[in-house]
Amino acid sequence: MRSGPGRVLVAVYGVFALAASSRAGVQIATRFHEAPLAYLLSALAAVVYIVLTVALARGDRRLALAACLVELTGVLVVGTLSLLDAEAFPHATVWSGYGAGYLFVPLVLPVLGLFWLRRSASQVASAS
Protein backbone atom coordinates (compact mmCIF):
# COMPACT_ATOMS: atom_id res chain seq x y z
CA MET A 1 0.00 0.00 0.00
CA ARG A 2 2.93 2.28 0.49
CA SER A 3 3.96 2.70 -3.13
CA GLY A 4 2.57 3.52 -6.55
CA PRO A 5 -1.13 2.84 -7.07
CA GLY A 6 -1.58 2.01 -3.39
CA ARG A 7 -0.59 5.54 -2.42
CA VAL A 8 -2.96 6.99 -4.99
CA LEU A 9 -5.77 4.85 -3.61
CA VAL A 10 -5.05 6.03 -0.06
CA ALA A 11 -4.97 9.65 -1.25
CA VAL A 12 -8.28 9.36 -3.13
CA TYR A 13 -9.95 7.70 -0.15
CA GLY A 14 -8.54 10.45 2.07
CA VAL A 15 -10.06 13.13 -0.17
CA PHE A 16 -13.40 11.32 -0.16
CA ALA A 17 -13.23 10.93 3.62
CA LEU A 18 -12.75 14.67 3.96
CA ALA A 19 -15.41 15.56 1.36
CA ALA A 20 -18.04 13.17 2.70
CA SER A 21 -17.34 14.14 6.33
CA SER A 22 -17.63 17.83 5.53
CA ARG A 23 -20.80 17.37 3.50
CA ALA A 24 -22.46 15.18 6.12
CA GLY A 25 -21.41 17.48 8.95
CA VAL A 26 -22.91 20.54 7.29
CA GLN A 27 -26.07 18.70 6.28
CA ILE A 28 -26.63 17.25 9.74
CA ALA A 29 -25.86 20.54 11.48
CA THR A 30 -28.04 22.73 9.26
CA ARG A 31 -30.77 20.65 7.60
CA PHE A 32 -31.06 17.33 9.40
CA HIS A 33 -34.85 17.66 9.72
CA GLU A 34 -35.23 17.83 5.92
CA ALA A 35 -33.81 14.39 5.12
CA PRO A 36 -32.42 12.54 8.14
CA LEU A 37 -31.99 9.22 6.32
CA ALA A 38 -30.03 10.75 3.45
CA TYR A 39 -27.79 12.74 5.76
CA LEU A 40 -27.13 9.78 8.06
CA LEU A 41 -26.23 7.68 5.01
CA SER A 42 -23.77 10.38 3.95
CA ALA A 43 -22.28 10.24 7.46
CA LEU A 44 -22.03 6.45 7.19
CA ALA A 45 -20.23 6.83 3.86
CA ALA A 46 -17.83 9.28 5.50
CA VAL A 47 -17.06 6.80 8.29
CA VAL A 48 -16.46 4.03 5.75
CA TYR A 49 -14.08 6.29 3.79
CA ILE A 50 -12.19 7.21 6.97
CA VAL A 51 -11.86 3.56 7.97
CA LEU A 52 -10.70 2.64 4.46
CA THR A 53 -8.14 5.43 4.37
CA VAL A 54 -6.64 4.36 7.69
CA ALA A 55 -6.78 0.64 6.88
CA LEU A 56 -5.11 1.07 3.51
CA ALA A 57 -2.46 3.43 4.92
CA ARG A 58 -1.63 0.95 7.69
CA GLY A 59 -1.74 -2.07 5.41
CA ASP A 60 -4.60 -3.69 7.33
CA ARG A 61 -5.92 -5.85 4.50
CA ARG A 62 -8.69 -7.53 6.46
CA LEU A 63 -10.22 -4.24 7.63
CA ALA A 64 -9.74 -2.67 4.19
CA LEU A 65 -11.46 -5.64 2.54
CA ALA A 66 -14.40 -5.48 4.94
CA ALA A 67 -14.73 -1.71 4.47
CA CYS A 68 -14.55 -2.03 0.66
CA LEU A 69 -17.33 -4.61 0.75
CA VAL A 70 -19.45 -2.37 3.00
CA GLU A 71 -18.82 0.55 0.66
CA LEU A 72 -19.70 -1.41 -2.47
CA THR A 73 -22.84 -2.80 -0.84
CA GLY A 74 -23.84 0.69 0.30
CA VAL A 75 -23.33 2.19 -3.14
CA LEU A 76 -25.28 -0.58 -4.86
CA VAL A 77 -28.16 -0.68 -2.35
CA VAL A 78 -28.54 3.09 -1.85
CA GLY A 79 -27.92 3.74 -5.54
CA THR A 80 -30.61 1.31 -6.59
CA LEU A 81 -33.12 2.45 -3.95
CA SER A 82 -32.54 6.11 -4.80
CA LEU A 83 -33.39 5.39 -8.43
CA LEU A 84 -36.37 3.11 -7.73
CA ASP A 85 -37.93 5.31 -5.04
CA ALA A 86 -36.71 8.88 -5.45
CA GLU A 87 -39.27 10.11 -2.89
CA ALA A 88 -37.54 8.07 -0.18
CA PHE A 89 -34.37 10.07 -0.90
CA PRO A 90 -35.52 13.67 -1.35
CA HIS A 91 -31.94 14.84 -0.85
CA ALA A 92 -28.87 13.17 -2.33
CA THR A 93 -26.39 11.13 -0.35
CA VAL A 94 -22.83 10.36 -1.37
CA TRP A 95 -24.08 7.01 -2.67
CA SER A 96 -27.32 8.23 -4.36
CA GLY A 97 -27.57 7.36 -8.02
CA TYR A 98 -24.46 5.21 -7.61
CA GLY A 99 -22.44 8.28 -6.68
CA ALA A 100 -23.57 10.41 -9.62
CA GLY A 101 -22.97 13.59 -7.60
CA TYR A 102 -19.33 12.57 -7.32
CA LEU A 103 -18.92 11.52 -10.98
CA PHE A 104 -19.58 7.85 -10.06
CA VAL A 105 -16.28 7.63 -8.19
CA PRO A 106 -18.08 6.06 -5.17
CA LEU A 107 -19.12 3.19 -7.47
CA VAL A 108 -15.71 2.71 -9.07
CA LEU A 109 -13.56 3.22 -5.98
CA PRO A 110 -14.51 0.06 -4.04
CA VAL A 111 -14.04 -2.03 -7.18
CA LEU A 112 -10.55 -0.55 -7.61
CA GLY A 113 -9.90 -1.07 -3.91
CA LEU A 114 -10.91 -4.73 -4.06
CA PHE A 115 -8.82 -5.23 -7.20
CA TRP A 116 -5.80 -3.59 -5.57
CA LEU A 117 -6.16 -5.63 -2.38
CA ARG A 118 -6.35 -8.85 -4.37
CA ARG A 119 -3.47 -7.90 -6.65
CA SER A 120 -1.18 -6.79 -3.84
CA ALA A 121 -2.03 -9.91 -1.79
CA SER A 122 -1.09 -12.18 -4.70
CA GLN A 123 2.17 -10.28 -5.16
CA VAL A 124 3.01 -10.74 -1.48
CA ALA A 125 2.14 -14.46 -1.69
CA SER A 126 4.27 -15.04 -4.79
CA ALA A 127 7.24 -13.19 -3.26
CA SER A 128 7.32 -15.49 -0.23
mmCIF file of N, CA and C in Angstrom:
data_model
loop_
_atom_site.group_PDB
_atom_site.id
_atom_site.type_symbol
_atom_site.label_atom_id
_atom_site.label_comp_id
_atom_site.label_asym_id
_atom_site.label_seq_id
_atom_site.Cartn_x
_atom_site.Cartn_y
_atom_site.Cartn_z
ATOM 1 N N MET A 1 0.809 -1.195 0.000
ATOM 2 C CA MET A 1 0.000 0.000 0.000
ATOM 3 C C MET A 1 0.853 1.260 0.000
ATOM 4 N N ARG A 2 2.103 1.105 0.270
ATOM 5 C CA ARG A 2 2.927 2.284 0.490
ATOM 6 C C ARG A 2 3.663 2.770 -0.753
ATOM 7 N N SER A 3 3.294 2.230 -1.916
ATOM 8 C CA SER A 3 3.965 2.697 -3.126
ATOM 9 C C SER A 3 2.994 2.690 -4.300
ATOM 10 N N GLY A 4 3.308 3.483 -5.296
ATOM 11 C CA GLY A 4 2.570 3.518 -6.550
ATOM 12 C C GLY A 4 1.076 3.656 -6.416
ATOM 13 N N PRO A 5 0.336 2.756 -7.067
ATOM 14 C CA PRO A 5 -1.129 2.839 -7.067
ATOM 15 C C PRO A 5 -1.737 2.765 -5.659
ATOM 16 N N GLY A 6 -1.082 2.085 -4.762
ATOM 17 C CA GLY A 6 -1.583 2.011 -3.389
ATOM 18 C C GLY A 6 -1.626 3.376 -2.730
ATOM 19 N N ARG A 7 -0.604 4.180 -2.959
ATOM 20 C CA ARG A 7 -0.587 5.543 -2.417
ATOM 21 C C ARG A 7 -1.685 6.397 -3.024
ATOM 22 N N VAL A 8 -1.895 6.238 -4.319
ATOM 23 C CA VAL A 8 -2.959 6.994 -4.994
ATOM 24 C C VAL A 8 -4.315 6.606 -4.403
ATOM 25 N N LEU A 9 -4.525 5.327 -4.183
ATOM 26 C CA LEU A 9 -5.773 4.845 -3.606
ATOM 27 C C LEU A 9 -5.997 5.434 -2.207
ATOM 28 N N VAL A 10 -4.955 5.437 -1.396
ATOM 29 C CA VAL A 10 -5.049 6.029 -0.057
ATOM 30 C C VAL A 10 -5.382 7.518 -0.161
ATOM 31 N N ALA A 11 -4.728 8.216 -1.086
ATOM 32 C CA ALA A 11 -4.973 9.654 -1.249
ATOM 33 C C ALA A 11 -6.408 9.930 -1.696
ATOM 34 N N VAL A 12 -6.909 9.154 -2.643
ATOM 35 C CA VAL A 12 -8.280 9.362 -3.128
ATOM 36 C C VAL A 12 -9.280 9.072 -2.010
ATOM 37 N N TYR A 13 -9.060 7.994 -1.269
ATOM 38 C CA TYR A 13 -9.952 7.703 -0.149
ATOM 39 C C TYR A 13 -9.863 8.807 0.902
ATOM 40 N N GLY A 14 -8.692 9.352 1.124
ATOM 41 C CA GLY A 14 -8.539 10.452 2.070
ATOM 42 C C GLY A 14 -9.334 11.675 1.643
ATOM 43 N N VAL A 15 -9.283 11.991 0.351
ATOM 44 C CA VAL A 15 -10.058 13.126 -0.172
ATOM 45 C C VAL A 15 -11.555 12.857 -0.006
ATOM 46 N N PHE A 16 -11.980 11.644 -0.309
ATOM 47 C CA PHE A 16 -13.401 11.323 -0.156
ATOM 48 C C PHE A 16 -13.813 11.306 1.312
ATOM 49 N N ALA A 17 -12.929 10.878 2.190
ATOM 50 C CA ALA A 17 -13.235 10.927 3.623
ATOM 51 C C ALA A 17 -13.470 12.368 4.060
ATOM 52 N N LEU A 18 -12.606 13.259 3.617
ATOM 53 C CA LEU A 18 -12.751 14.674 3.958
ATOM 54 C C LEU A 18 -14.011 15.276 3.335
ATOM 55 N N ALA A 19 -14.242 14.998 2.056
ATOM 56 C CA ALA A 19 -15.413 15.556 1.359
ATOM 57 C C ALA A 19 -16.715 15.042 1.964
ATOM 58 N N ALA A 20 -16.801 13.741 2.169
ATOM 59 C CA ALA A 20 -18.042 13.168 2.703
ATOM 60 C C ALA A 20 -18.272 13.603 4.143
ATOM 61 N N SER A 21 -17.208 13.687 4.939
ATOM 62 C CA SER A 21 -17.344 14.138 6.328
ATOM 63 C C SER A 21 -17.828 15.580 6.383
ATOM 64 N N SER A 22 -17.236 16.419 5.556
ATOM 65 C CA SER A 22 -17.633 17.830 5.528
ATOM 66 C C SER A 22 -19.083 17.980 5.089
ATOM 67 N N ARG A 23 -19.427 17.294 4.020
ATOM 68 C CA ARG A 23 -20.797 17.372 3.501
ATOM 69 C C ARG A 23 -21.796 16.891 4.544
ATOM 70 N N ALA A 24 -21.542 15.732 5.127
ATOM 71 C CA ALA A 24 -22.463 15.180 6.117
ATOM 72 C C ALA A 24 -22.537 16.076 7.352
ATOM 73 N N GLY A 25 -21.411 16.599 7.780
ATOM 74 C CA GLY A 25 -21.411 17.477 8.948
ATOM 75 C C GLY A 25 -22.258 18.715 8.742
ATOM 76 N N VAL A 26 -22.108 19.347 7.598
ATOM 77 C CA VAL A 26 -22.907 20.545 7.292
ATOM 78 C C VAL A 26 -24.379 20.183 7.164
ATOM 79 N N GLN A 27 -24.674 19.098 6.462
ATOM 80 C CA GLN A 27 -26.067 18.698 6.279
ATOM 81 C C GLN A 27 -26.741 18.375 7.615
ATOM 82 N N ILE A 28 -26.053 17.641 8.454
ATOM 83 C CA ILE A 28 -26.633 17.253 9.742
ATOM 84 C C ILE A 28 -26.789 18.477 10.650
ATOM 85 N N ALA A 29 -25.818 19.363 10.614
ATOM 86 C CA ALA A 29 -25.864 20.542 11.479
ATOM 87 C C ALA A 29 -26.906 21.564 11.036
ATOM 88 N N THR A 30 -27.177 21.640 9.750
ATOM 89 C CA THR A 30 -28.037 22.726 9.264
ATOM 90 C C THR A 30 -29.401 22.286 8.734
ATOM 91 N N ARG A 31 -29.512 21.044 8.234
ATOM 92 C CA ARG A 31 -30.774 20.649 7.596
ATOM 93 C C ARG A 31 -31.196 19.223 7.921
ATOM 94 N N PHE A 32 -30.791 18.718 9.052
ATOM 95 C CA PHE A 32 -31.062 17.328 9.395
ATOM 96 C C PHE A 32 -32.553 16.998 9.301
ATOM 97 N N HIS A 33 -33.403 17.898 9.713
ATOM 98 C CA HIS A 33 -34.846 17.664 9.724
ATOM 99 C C HIS A 33 -35.426 17.473 8.321
ATOM 100 N N GLU A 34 -34.734 17.943 7.295
ATOM 101 C CA GLU A 34 -35.234 17.830 5.917
ATOM 102 C C GLU A 34 -35.118 16.416 5.358
ATOM 103 N N ALA A 35 -34.038 15.738 5.675
ATOM 104 C CA ALA A 35 -33.808 14.391 5.121
ATOM 105 C C ALA A 35 -32.856 13.612 6.021
ATOM 106 N N PRO A 36 -33.332 13.212 7.202
ATOM 107 C CA PRO A 36 -32.417 12.543 8.143
ATOM 108 C C PRO A 36 -31.788 11.266 7.588
ATOM 109 N N LEU A 37 -32.551 10.471 6.862
ATOM 110 C CA LEU A 37 -31.993 9.222 6.316
ATOM 111 C C LEU A 37 -30.847 9.517 5.347
ATOM 112 N N ALA A 38 -31.065 10.420 4.437
ATOM 113 C CA ALA A 38 -30.032 10.750 3.454
ATOM 114 C C ALA A 38 -28.775 11.275 4.132
ATOM 115 N N TYR A 39 -28.949 12.136 5.111
ATOM 116 C CA TYR A 39 -27.785 12.740 5.757
ATOM 117 C C TYR A 39 -27.053 11.741 6.655
ATOM 118 N N LEU A 40 -27.785 10.832 7.276
ATOM 119 C CA LEU A 40 -27.125 9.783 8.055
ATOM 120 C C LEU A 40 -26.386 8.805 7.142
ATOM 121 N N LEU A 41 -26.932 8.538 5.972
ATOM 122 C CA LEU A 41 -26.229 7.677 5.015
ATOM 123 C C LEU A 41 -24.946 8.350 4.510
ATOM 124 N N SER A 42 -24.993 9.660 4.325
ATOM 125 C CA SER A 42 -23.765 10.377 3.951
ATOM 126 C C SER A 42 -22.733 10.295 5.072
ATOM 127 N N ALA A 43 -23.198 10.381 6.314
ATOM 128 C CA ALA A 43 -22.283 10.244 7.456
ATOM 129 C C ALA A 43 -21.697 8.833 7.514
ATOM 130 N N LEU A 44 -22.523 7.831 7.235
ATOM 131 C CA LEU A 44 -22.029 6.450 7.189
ATOM 132 C C LEU A 44 -20.965 6.306 6.107
ATOM 133 N N ALA A 45 -21.219 6.871 4.939
ATOM 134 C CA ALA A 45 -20.235 6.827 3.858
ATOM 135 C C ALA A 45 -18.930 7.477 4.306
ATOM 136 N N ALA A 46 -19.029 8.592 5.007
ATOM 137 C CA ALA A 46 -17.829 9.281 5.498
ATOM 138 C C ALA A 46 -17.042 8.382 6.444
ATOM 139 N N VAL A 47 -17.740 7.700 7.346
ATOM 140 C CA VAL A 47 -17.064 6.802 8.290
ATOM 141 C C VAL A 47 -16.370 5.671 7.533
ATOM 142 N N VAL A 48 -17.047 5.114 6.552
ATOM 143 C CA VAL A 48 -16.459 4.033 5.754
ATOM 144 C C VAL A 48 -15.201 4.530 5.039
ATOM 145 N N TYR A 49 -15.251 5.736 4.475
ATOM 146 C CA TYR A 49 -14.078 6.291 3.786
ATOM 147 C C TYR A 49 -12.928 6.539 4.757
ATOM 148 N N ILE A 50 -13.237 6.991 5.959
ATOM 149 C CA ILE A 50 -12.190 7.210 6.967
ATOM 150 C C ILE A 50 -11.544 5.878 7.339
ATOM 151 N N VAL A 51 -12.381 4.885 7.610
ATOM 152 C CA VAL A 51 -11.859 3.557 7.965
ATOM 153 C C VAL A 51 -11.002 3.002 6.833
ATOM 154 N N LEU A 52 -11.468 3.138 5.601
ATOM 155 C CA LEU A 52 -10.698 2.641 4.456
ATOM 156 C C LEU A 52 -9.368 3.358 4.304
ATOM 157 N N THR A 53 -9.386 4.667 4.476
ATOM 158 C CA THR A 53 -8.137 5.431 4.366
ATOM 159 C C THR A 53 -7.120 4.939 5.377
ATOM 160 N N VAL A 54 -7.551 4.801 6.622
ATOM 161 C CA VAL A 54 -6.642 4.361 7.690
ATOM 162 C C VAL A 54 -6.194 2.919 7.458
ATOM 163 N N ALA A 55 -7.129 2.051 7.097
ATOM 164 C CA ALA A 55 -6.784 0.636 6.882
ATOM 165 C C ALA A 55 -5.795 0.474 5.739
ATOM 166 N N LEU A 56 -6.027 1.171 4.644
ATOM 167 C CA LEU A 56 -5.106 1.073 3.508
ATOM 168 C C LEU A 56 -3.738 1.671 3.853
ATOM 169 N N ALA A 57 -3.728 2.789 4.556
ATOM 170 C CA ALA A 57 -2.463 3.430 4.922
ATOM 171 C C ALA A 57 -1.648 2.555 5.864
ATOM 172 N N ARG A 58 -2.315 1.833 6.730
ATOM 173 C CA ARG A 58 -1.625 0.953 7.693
ATOM 174 C C ARG A 58 -1.349 -0.437 7.137
ATOM 175 N N GLY A 59 -1.933 -0.738 5.990
ATOM 176 C CA GLY A 59 -1.736 -2.068 5.414
ATOM 177 C C GLY A 59 -2.597 -3.135 6.064
ATOM 178 N N ASP A 60 -3.689 -2.751 6.688
ATOM 179 C CA ASP A 60 -4.598 -3.692 7.333
ATOM 180 C C ASP A 60 -5.571 -4.234 6.282
ATOM 181 N N ARG A 61 -5.155 -5.291 5.615
ATOM 182 C CA ARG A 61 -5.923 -5.846 4.503
ATOM 183 C C ARG A 61 -7.307 -6.333 4.908
ATOM 184 N N ARG A 62 -7.401 -6.975 6.029
ATOM 185 C CA ARG A 62 -8.686 -7.535 6.461
ATOM 186 C C ARG A 62 -9.717 -6.420 6.679
ATOM 187 N N LEU A 63 -9.315 -5.369 7.390
ATOM 188 C CA LEU A 63 -10.218 -4.245 7.630
ATOM 189 C C LEU A 63 -10.532 -3.514 6.321
ATOM 190 N N ALA A 64 -9.525 -3.341 5.480
ATOM 191 C CA ALA A 64 -9.743 -2.674 4.189
ATOM 192 C C ALA A 64 -10.703 -3.478 3.319
ATOM 193 N N LEU A 65 -10.555 -4.789 3.303
ATOM 194 C CA LEU A 65 -11.455 -5.643 2.535
ATOM 195 C C LEU A 65 -12.891 -5.516 3.046
ATOM 196 N N ALA A 66 -13.058 -5.597 4.358
ATOM 197 C CA ALA A 66 -14.400 -5.477 4.941
ATOM 198 C C ALA A 66 -15.010 -4.111 4.608
ATOM 199 N N ALA A 67 -14.219 -3.060 4.736
ATOM 200 C CA ALA A 67 -14.729 -1.711 4.468
ATOM 201 C C ALA A 67 -15.063 -1.531 2.989
ATOM 202 N N CYS A 68 -14.254 -2.098 2.098
ATOM 203 C CA CYS A 68 -14.555 -2.026 0.656
ATOM 204 C C CYS A 68 -15.868 -2.737 0.345
ATOM 205 N N LEU A 69 -16.082 -3.871 0.979
ATOM 206 C CA LEU A 69 -17.326 -4.605 0.751
ATOM 207 C C LEU A 69 -18.534 -3.839 1.294
ATOM 208 N N VAL A 70 -18.370 -3.200 2.458
ATOM 209 C CA VAL A 70 -19.447 -2.371 3.004
ATOM 210 C C VAL A 70 -19.720 -1.204 2.063
ATOM 211 N N GLU A 71 -18.658 -0.578 1.580
ATOM 212 C CA GLU A 71 -18.819 0.550 0.662
ATOM 213 C C GLU A 71 -19.529 0.126 -0.618
ATOM 214 N N LEU A 72 -19.085 -0.953 -1.230
ATOM 215 C CA LEU A 72 -19.696 -1.412 -2.474
ATOM 216 C C LEU A 72 -21.165 -1.774 -2.256
ATOM 217 N N THR A 73 -21.448 -2.454 -1.164
ATOM 218 C CA THR A 73 -22.837 -2.799 -0.836
ATOM 219 C C THR A 73 -23.666 -1.534 -0.648
ATOM 220 N N GLY A 74 -23.129 -0.572 0.077
ATOM 221 C CA GLY A 74 -23.844 0.686 0.299
ATOM 222 C C GLY A 74 -24.138 1.417 -0.992
ATOM 223 N N VAL A 75 -23.143 1.506 -1.860
ATOM 224 C CA VAL A 75 -23.330 2.194 -3.143
ATOM 225 C C VAL A 75 -24.391 1.481 -3.980
ATOM 226 N N LEU A 76 -24.326 0.167 -4.044
ATOM 227 C CA LEU A 76 -25.283 -0.577 -4.856
ATOM 228 C C LEU A 76 -26.696 -0.521 -4.281
ATOM 229 N N VAL A 77 -26.830 -0.682 -2.973
ATOM 230 C CA VAL A 77 -28.159 -0.677 -2.353
ATOM 231 C C VAL A 77 -28.759 0.729 -2.380
ATOM 232 N N VAL A 78 -28.014 1.711 -1.876
ATOM 233 C CA VAL A 78 -28.540 3.088 -1.851
ATOM 234 C C VAL A 78 -28.729 3.611 -3.271
ATOM 235 N N GLY A 79 -27.790 3.303 -4.156
ATOM 236 C CA GLY A 79 -27.918 3.743 -5.541
ATOM 237 C C GLY A 79 -29.169 3.198 -6.203
ATOM 238 N N THR A 80 -29.425 1.928 -5.997
ATOM 239 C CA THR A 80 -30.614 1.306 -6.585
ATOM 240 C C THR A 80 -31.888 1.860 -5.959
ATOM 241 N N LEU A 81 -31.918 1.934 -4.629
ATOM 242 C CA LEU A 81 -33.119 2.446 -3.954
ATOM 243 C C LEU A 81 -33.390 3.905 -4.315
ATOM 244 N N SER A 82 -32.337 4.690 -4.465
ATOM 245 C CA SER A 82 -32.540 6.107 -4.801
ATOM 246 C C SER A 82 -33.092 6.285 -6.216
ATOM 247 N N LEU A 83 -32.831 5.325 -7.077
ATOM 248 C CA LEU A 83 -33.389 5.386 -8.429
ATOM 249 C C LEU A 83 -34.810 4.805 -8.485
ATOM 250 N N LEU A 84 -35.051 3.752 -7.721
ATOM 251 C CA LEU A 84 -36.368 3.107 -7.725
ATOM 252 C C LEU A 84 -37.417 3.914 -6.967
ATOM 253 N N ASP A 85 -36.998 4.562 -5.883
ATOM 254 C CA ASP A 85 -37.930 5.313 -5.041
ATOM 255 C C ASP A 85 -37.313 6.659 -4.687
ATOM 256 N N ALA A 86 -37.340 7.567 -5.633
ATOM 257 C CA ALA A 86 -36.712 8.882 -5.446
ATOM 258 C C ALA A 86 -37.337 9.648 -4.291
ATOM 259 N N GLU A 87 -38.608 9.411 -3.996
ATOM 260 C CA GLU A 87 -39.274 10.106 -2.892
ATOM 261 C C GLU A 87 -38.695 9.708 -1.540
ATOM 262 N N ALA A 88 -38.154 8.510 -1.436
ATOM 263 C CA ALA A 88 -37.540 8.072 -0.180
ATOM 264 C C ALA A 88 -36.218 8.795 0.067
ATOM 265 N N PHE A 89 -35.630 9.338 -0.994
ATOM 266 C CA PHE A 89 -34.365 10.068 -0.896
ATOM 267 C C PHE A 89 -34.545 11.455 -1.507
ATOM 268 N N PRO A 90 -35.264 12.339 -0.797
ATOM 269 C CA PRO A 90 -35.515 13.669 -1.354
ATOM 270 C C PRO A 90 -34.251 14.512 -1.502
ATOM 271 N N HIS A 91 -33.232 14.168 -0.760
ATOM 272 C CA HIS A 91 -31.936 14.844 -0.855
ATOM 273 C C HIS A 91 -30.882 13.786 -1.130
ATOM 274 N N ALA A 92 -29.897 14.135 -1.918
ATOM 275 C CA ALA A 92 -28.870 13.170 -2.326
ATOM 276 C C ALA A 92 -27.936 12.814 -1.179
ATOM 277 N N THR A 93 -27.462 11.586 -1.228
ATOM 278 C CA THR A 93 -26.390 11.130 -0.351
ATOM 279 C C THR A 93 -25.153 10.958 -1.229
ATOM 280 N N VAL A 94 -24.053 10.629 -0.607
ATOM 281 C CA VAL A 94 -22.834 10.359 -1.372
ATOM 282 C C VAL A 94 -23.058 9.184 -2.324
ATOM 283 N N TRP A 95 -23.875 8.228 -1.894
ATOM 284 C CA TRP A 95 -24.084 7.014 -2.668
ATOM 285 C C TRP A 95 -25.319 7.061 -3.568
ATOM 286 N N SER A 96 -26.116 8.127 -3.523
ATOM 287 C CA SER A 96 -27.325 8.227 -4.360
ATOM 288 C C SER A 96 -26.964 8.150 -5.834
ATOM 289 N N GLY A 97 -27.816 7.475 -6.580
ATOM 290 C CA GLY A 97 -27.574 7.361 -8.019
ATOM 291 C C GLY A 97 -26.213 6.770 -8.326
ATOM 292 N N TYR A 98 -25.769 5.864 -7.466
ATOM 293 C CA TYR A 98 -24.462 5.208 -7.607
ATOM 294 C C TYR A 98 -23.306 6.210 -7.554
ATOM 295 N N GLY A 99 -23.496 7.293 -6.813
ATOM 296 C CA GLY A 99 -22.435 8.285 -6.679
ATOM 297 C C GLY A 99 -22.390 9.288 -7.810
ATOM 298 N N ALA A 100 -23.528 9.503 -8.469
ATOM 299 C CA ALA A 100 -23.571 10.415 -9.619
ATOM 300 C C ALA A 100 -23.090 11.820 -9.254
ATOM 301 N N GLY A 101 -23.392 12.265 -8.035
ATOM 302 C CA GLY A 101 -22.967 13.592 -7.604
ATOM 303 C C GLY A 101 -21.467 13.722 -7.450
ATOM 304 N N TYR A 102 -20.783 12.602 -7.419
ATOM 305 C CA TYR A 102 -19.326 12.567 -7.317
ATOM 306 C C TYR A 102 -18.717 11.898 -8.551
ATOM 307 N N LEU A 103 -19.386 12.062 -9.690
ATOM 308 C CA LEU A 103 -18.920 11.524 -10.975
ATOM 309 C C LEU A 103 -18.736 10.003 -10.951
ATOM 310 N N PHE A 104 -19.566 9.313 -10.174
ATOM 311 C CA PHE A 104 -19.577 7.854 -10.059
ATOM 312 C C PHE A 104 -18.315 7.275 -9.428
ATOM 313 N N VAL A 105 -17.488 8.126 -8.871
ATOM 314 C CA VAL A 105 -16.282 7.634 -8.189
ATOM 315 C C VAL A 105 -16.653 6.707 -7.032
ATOM 316 N N PRO A 106 -17.725 6.991 -6.243
ATOM 317 C CA PRO A 106 -18.082 6.057 -5.171
ATOM 318 C C PRO A 106 -18.433 4.651 -5.661
ATOM 319 N N LEU A 107 -18.837 4.507 -6.905
ATOM 320 C CA LEU A 107 -19.117 3.189 -7.466
ATOM 321 C C LEU A 107 -17.832 2.507 -7.932
ATOM 322 N N VAL A 108 -16.946 3.265 -8.515
ATOM 323 C CA VAL A 108 -15.710 2.710 -9.075
ATOM 324 C C VAL A 108 -14.669 2.447 -7.991
ATOM 325 N N LEU A 109 -14.615 3.302 -6.992
ATOM 326 C CA LEU A 109 -13.564 3.224 -5.981
ATOM 327 C C LEU A 109 -13.513 1.893 -5.224
ATOM 328 N N PRO A 110 -14.637 1.346 -4.741
ATOM 329 C CA PRO A 110 -14.512 0.063 -4.039
ATOM 330 C C PRO A 110 -14.087 -1.078 -4.961
ATOM 331 N N VAL A 111 -14.465 -1.004 -6.229
ATOM 332 C CA VAL A 111 -14.038 -2.030 -7.184
ATOM 333 C C VAL A 111 -12.518 -1.947 -7.360
ATOM 334 N N LEU A 112 -12.008 -0.732 -7.513
ATOM 335 C CA LEU A 112 -10.552 -0.554 -7.610
ATOM 336 C C LEU A 112 -9.863 -0.994 -6.324
ATOM 337 N N GLY A 113 -10.473 -0.668 -5.192
ATOM 338 C CA GLY A 113 -9.901 -1.074 -3.907
ATOM 339 C C GLY A 113 -9.831 -2.583 -3.772
ATOM 340 N N LEU A 114 -10.906 -3.266 -4.128
ATOM 341 C CA LEU A 114 -10.909 -4.732 -4.062
ATOM 342 C C LEU A 114 -9.894 -5.328 -5.027
ATOM 343 N N PHE A 115 -9.804 -4.763 -6.227
ATOM 344 C CA PHE A 115 -8.823 -5.227 -7.200
ATOM 345 C C PHE A 115 -7.405 -5.040 -6.657
ATOM 346 N N TRP A 116 -7.139 -3.875 -6.094
ATOM 347 C CA TRP A 116 -5.802 -3.585 -5.569
ATOM 348 C C TRP A 116 -5.458 -4.518 -4.400
ATOM 349 N N LEU A 117 -6.413 -4.742 -3.508
ATOM 350 C CA LEU A 117 -6.165 -5.634 -2.378
ATOM 351 C C LEU A 117 -5.863 -7.046 -2.857
ATOM 352 N N ARG A 118 -6.594 -7.507 -3.840
ATOM 353 C CA ARG A 118 -6.352 -8.852 -4.371
ATOM 354 C C ARG A 118 -4.995 -8.927 -5.078
ATOM 355 N N ARG A 119 -4.729 -7.928 -5.895
ATOM 356 C CA ARG A 119 -3.470 -7.899 -6.652
ATOM 357 C C ARG A 119 -2.263 -7.820 -5.719
ATOM 358 N N SER A 120 -2.326 -6.944 -4.733
ATOM 359 C CA SER A 120 -1.183 -6.795 -3.836
ATOM 360 C C SER A 120 -1.024 -8.016 -2.934
ATOM 361 N N ALA A 121 -2.129 -8.682 -2.585
ATOM 362 C CA ALA A 121 -2.031 -9.906 -1.791
ATOM 363 C C ALA A 121 -1.375 -11.026 -2.584
ATOM 364 N N SER A 122 -1.702 -11.119 -3.875
ATOM 365 C CA SER A 122 -1.095 -12.179 -4.696
ATOM 366 C C SER A 122 0.383 -11.903 -4.930
ATOM 367 N N GLN A 123 0.752 -10.619 -5.010
ATOM 368 C CA GLN A 123 2.166 -10.275 -5.157
ATOM 369 C C GLN A 123 2.955 -10.625 -3.903
ATOM 370 N N VAL A 124 2.359 -10.408 -2.744
ATOM 371 C CA VAL A 124 3.015 -10.744 -1.485
ATOM 372 C C VAL A 124 3.158 -12.259 -1.373
ATOM 373 N N ALA A 125 2.113 -12.991 -1.774
ATOM 374 C CA ALA A 125 2.140 -14.463 -1.692
ATOM 375 C C ALA A 125 3.175 -15.051 -2.650
ATOM 376 N N SER A 126 3.311 -14.488 -3.831
ATOM 377 C CA SER A 126 4.269 -15.039 -4.789
ATOM 378 C C SER A 126 5.702 -14.665 -4.430
ATOM 379 N N ALA A 127 5.886 -13.599 -3.660
ATOM 380 C CA ALA A 127 7.238 -13.190 -3.265
ATOM 381 C C ALA A 127 7.756 -14.040 -2.108
ATOM 382 N N SER A 128 6.844 -14.696 -1.373
ATOM 383 C CA SER A 128 7.319 -15.487 -0.233
ATOM 384 C C SER A 128 7.644 -16.895 -0.580
#
